[in-house]
């Protein structure tokens, strides 16, 4: 499997876990939509897509590591613009994998606890 499709699958896994976690907190669809906005907007702002990480204060730069979109964009830039391979992007792939397992595990844990 190419690194591009693998990183996309891993990002999809991570965001599915985030959606599962949000669904376990919300009581109805409207609450889930509002919670998704509350989670996704900071995730987009902390991804580095709109504002470069170098222009952010140090506290926000450290908070960027909690955004799965940050790792996905780093890998996307590396693959598409630089032609980087796994030897260069392994740290972003590992960060996304660890974050994905933590988020998905938390979502599954909350889901099991409800039933």
PDB file of C-alpha atoms in Angstrom:
ATOM      1  CA  UNK A   1       0.000   0.000   0.000  1.00  0.00           C
ATOM      2  CA  UNK A   2       1.315   3.430  -0.881  1.00  0.00           C
ATOM      3  CA  UNK A   3       1.992   5.869   1.928  1.00  0.00           C
ATOM      4  CA  UNK A   4      -0.633   8.297   0.601  1.00  0.00           C
ATOM      5  CA  UNK A   5      -3.513   5.839   0.746  1.00  0.00           C
ATOM      6  CA  UNK A   6      -2.267   4.453   4.057  1.00  0.00           C
ATOM      7  CA  UNK A   7      -2.175   7.879   5.650  1.00  0.00           C
ATOM      8  CA  UNK A   8      -5.648   8.649   4.287  1.00  0.00           C
ATOM      9  CA  UNK A   9      -7.003   5.413   5.739  1.00  0.00           C
ATOM     10  CA  UNK A  10      -5.384   6.192   9.082  1.00  0.00           C
ATOM     11  CA  UNK A  11      -6.830   9.715   9.099  1.00  0.00           C
ATOM     12  CA  UNK A  12     -10.272   8.304   8.263  1.00  0.00           C
ATOM     13  CA  UNK A  13      -9.914   5.847  11.141  1.00  0.00           C
ATOM     14  CA  UNK A  14      -9.005   8.684  13.499  1.00  0.00           C
ATOM     15  CA  UNK A  15     -11.893  10.919  12.471  1.00  0.00           C
ATOM     16  CA  UNK A  16     -14.293   7.958  12.688  1.00  0.00           C
ATOM     17  CA  UNK A  17     -13.167   7.486  16.280  1.00  0.00           C
ATOM     18  CA  UNK A  18     -13.744  11.173  16.905  1.00  0.00           C
ATOM     19  CA  UNK A  19     -17.241  10.867  15.453  1.00  0.00           C
ATOM     20  CA  UNK A  20     -17.923   7.810  17.592  1.00  0.00           C
ATOM     21  CA  UNK A  21     -16.831   9.677  20.700  1.00  0.00           C
ATOM     22  CA  UNK A  22     -18.998  12.685  19.841  1.00  0.00           C
ATOM     23  CA  UNK A  23     -21.969  10.386  19.197  1.00  0.00           C
ATOM     24  CA  UNK A  24     -21.616   8.844  22.647  1.00  0.00           C
ATOM     25  CA  UNK A  25     -21.699  12.253  24.312  1.00  0.00           C
ATOM     26  CA  UNK A  26     -24.639  13.713  22.355  1.00  0.00           C
ATOM     27  CA  UNK A  27     -28.239  12.895  23.168  1.00  0.00           C
ATOM     28  CA  UNK A  28     -29.624  13.708  19.722  1.00  0.00           C
ATOM     29  CA  UNK A  29     -28.514  14.616  16.213  1.00  0.00           C
ATOM     30  CA  UNK A  30     -28.599  18.379  16.810  1.00  0.00           C
ATOM     31  CA  UNK A  31     -26.270  18.083  19.782  1.00  0.00           C
ATOM     32  CA  UNK A  32     -23.942  15.853  17.774  1.00  0.00           C
ATOM     33  CA  UNK A  33     -23.792  18.443  14.980  1.00  0.00           C
ATOM     34  CA  UNK A  34     -23.020  21.258  17.416  1.00  0.00           C
ATOM     35  CA  UNK A  35     -20.384  19.198  19.206  1.00  0.00           C
ATOM     36  CA  UNK A  36     -18.816  18.324  15.860  1.00  0.00           C
ATOM     37  CA  UNK A  37     -18.531  22.029  15.061  1.00  0.00           C
ATOM     38  CA  UNK A  38     -17.016  22.702  18.495  1.00  0.00           C
ATOM     39  CA  UNK A  39     -14.420  19.993  17.919  1.00  0.00           C
ATOM     40  CA  UNK A  40     -13.698  20.422  14.216  1.00  0.00           C
ATOM     41  CA  UNK A  41     -13.179  24.183  14.130  1.00  0.00           C
ATOM     42  CA  UNK A  42     -10.271  24.194  16.612  1.00  0.00           C
ATOM     43  CA  UNK A  43      -8.926  21.109  14.863  1.00  0.00           C
ATOM     44  CA  UNK A  44      -8.881  23.009  11.560  1.00  0.00           C
ATOM     45  CA  UNK A  45      -7.321  26.113  13.132  1.00  0.00           C
ATOM     46  CA  UNK A  46      -4.630  24.030  14.834  1.00  0.00           C
ATOM     47  CA  UNK A  47      -3.820  22.020  11.713  1.00  0.00           C
ATOM     48  CA  UNK A  48      -1.489  24.557  10.155  1.00  0.00           C
ATOM     49  CA  UNK A  49      -3.538  24.763   6.954  1.00  0.00           C
ATOM     50  CA  UNK A  50      -4.639  28.382   7.417  1.00  0.00           C
ATOM     51  CA  UNK A  51      -1.903  29.690   9.674  1.00  0.00           C
ATOM     52  CA  UNK A  52       1.648  28.371   9.461  1.00  0.00           C
ATOM     53  CA  UNK A  53       2.901  26.802  12.686  1.00  0.00           C
ATOM     54  CA  UNK A  54       5.804  29.250  12.790  1.00  0.00           C
ATOM     55  CA  UNK A  55       3.345  32.160  13.130  1.00  0.00           C
ATOM     56  CA  UNK A  56       1.516  30.645  16.111  1.00  0.00           C
ATOM     57  CA  UNK A  57       2.387  31.229  19.763  1.00  0.00           C
ATOM     58  CA  UNK A  58       4.327  28.416  21.408  1.00  0.00           C
ATOM     59  CA  UNK A  59       1.312  27.165  23.396  1.00  0.00           C
ATOM     60  CA  UNK A  60      -0.760  26.755  20.262  1.00  0.00           C
ATOM     61  CA  UNK A  61       2.137  25.097  18.472  1.00  0.00           C
ATOM     62  CA  UNK A  62       2.213  22.478  21.204  1.00  0.00           C
ATOM     63  CA  UNK A  63      -1.578  22.058  21.007  1.00  0.00           C
ATOM     64  CA  UNK A  64      -1.228  21.342  17.272  1.00  0.00           C
ATOM     65  CA  UNK A  65       0.049  17.881  18.144  1.00  0.00           C
ATOM     66  CA  UNK A  66      -3.446  17.019  19.437  1.00  0.00           C
ATOM     67  CA  UNK A  67      -5.006  17.635  16.017  1.00  0.00           C
ATOM     68  CA  UNK A  68      -5.080  14.637  13.668  1.00  0.00           C
ATOM     69  CA  UNK A  69      -5.471  17.023  10.746  1.00  0.00           C
ATOM     70  CA  UNK A  70      -2.020  18.462  11.505  1.00  0.00           C
ATOM     71  CA  UNK A  71      -0.354  15.114  10.874  1.00  0.00           C
ATOM     72  CA  UNK A  72      -2.447  14.454   7.776  1.00  0.00           C
ATOM     73  CA  UNK A  73      -1.597  17.833   6.256  1.00  0.00           C
ATOM     74  CA  UNK A  74       2.091  17.375   7.065  1.00  0.00           C
ATOM     75  CA  UNK A  75       2.063  14.046   5.254  1.00  0.00           C
ATOM     76  CA  UNK A  76       0.050  15.467   2.365  1.00  0.00           C
ATOM     77  CA  UNK A  77       2.480  18.350   1.885  1.00  0.00           C
ATOM     78  CA  UNK A  78       5.404  15.968   2.130  1.00  0.00           C
ATOM     79  CA  UNK A  79       4.015  13.528  -0.416  1.00  0.00           C
ATOM     80  CA  UNK A  80       2.514  15.951  -2.926  1.00  0.00           C
ATOM     81  CA  UNK A  81       4.971  18.846  -2.830  1.00  0.00           C
ATOM     82  CA  UNK A  82       8.244  17.209  -1.843  1.00  0.00           C
ATOM     83  CA  UNK A  83       7.845  13.615  -3.026  1.00  0.00           C
ATOM     84  CA  UNK A  84       8.787  12.358   0.436  1.00  0.00           C
ATOM     85  CA  UNK A  85       8.557   8.726   1.391  1.00  0.00           C
ATOM     86  CA  UNK A  86       8.128   6.748   4.551  1.00  0.00           C
ATOM     87  CA  UNK A  87      11.730   7.371   5.589  1.00  0.00           C
ATOM     88  CA  UNK A  88      10.934  11.068   6.046  1.00  0.00           C
ATOM     89  CA  UNK A  89       7.263  10.934   7.060  1.00  0.00           C
ATOM     90  CA  UNK A  90       7.472   8.129   9.614  1.00  0.00           C
ATOM     91  CA  UNK A  91       7.145  10.506  12.576  1.00  0.00           C
ATOM     92  CA  UNK A  92       3.920  12.055  11.266  1.00  0.00           C
ATOM     93  CA  UNK A  93       2.541   8.615  10.459  1.00  0.00           C
ATOM     94  CA  UNK A  94       3.423   7.366  13.936  1.00  0.00           C
ATOM     95  CA  UNK A  95       1.869  10.450  15.582  1.00  0.00           C
ATOM     96  CA  UNK A  96      -1.349   9.994  13.619  1.00  0.00           C
ATOM     97  CA  UNK A  97      -1.430   6.274  14.417  1.00  0.00           C
ATOM     98  CA  UNK A  98      -0.977   6.841  18.155  1.00  0.00           C
ATOM     99  CA  UNK A  99      -3.533   9.648  18.224  1.00  0.00           C
ATOM    100  CA  UNK A 100      -5.952   7.553  16.157  1.00  0.00           C
ATOM    101  CA  UNK A 101      -5.676   4.554  18.453  1.00  0.00           C
ATOM    102  CA  UNK A 102      -6.218   6.744  21.508  1.00  0.00           C
ATOM    103  CA  UNK A 103      -9.239   8.554  20.064  1.00  0.00           C
ATOM    104  CA  UNK A 104     -10.839   5.444  18.598  1.00  0.00           C
ATOM    105  CA  UNK A 105     -10.180   3.504  21.792  1.00  0.00           C
ATOM    106  CA  UNK A 106     -11.812   6.240  23.841  1.00  0.00           C
ATOM    107  CA  UNK A 107     -14.834   6.227  21.520  1.00  0.00           C
ATOM    108  CA  UNK A 108     -15.204   2.447  21.691  1.00  0.00           C
ATOM    109  CA  UNK A 109     -14.802   2.507  25.468  1.00  0.00           C
ATOM    110  CA  UNK A 110     -17.580   5.092  25.828  1.00  0.00           C
ATOM    111  CA  UNK A 111     -19.766   3.194  23.371  1.00  0.00           C
ATOM    112  CA  UNK A 112     -19.373  -0.085  25.284  1.00  0.00           C
ATOM    113  CA  UNK A 113     -20.071   1.698  28.554  1.00  0.00           C
ATOM    114  CA  UNK A 114     -23.427   2.916  27.260  1.00  0.00           C
ATOM    115  CA  UNK A 115     -24.707  -0.583  26.546  1.00  0.00           C
TER     116      UNK A 115
END
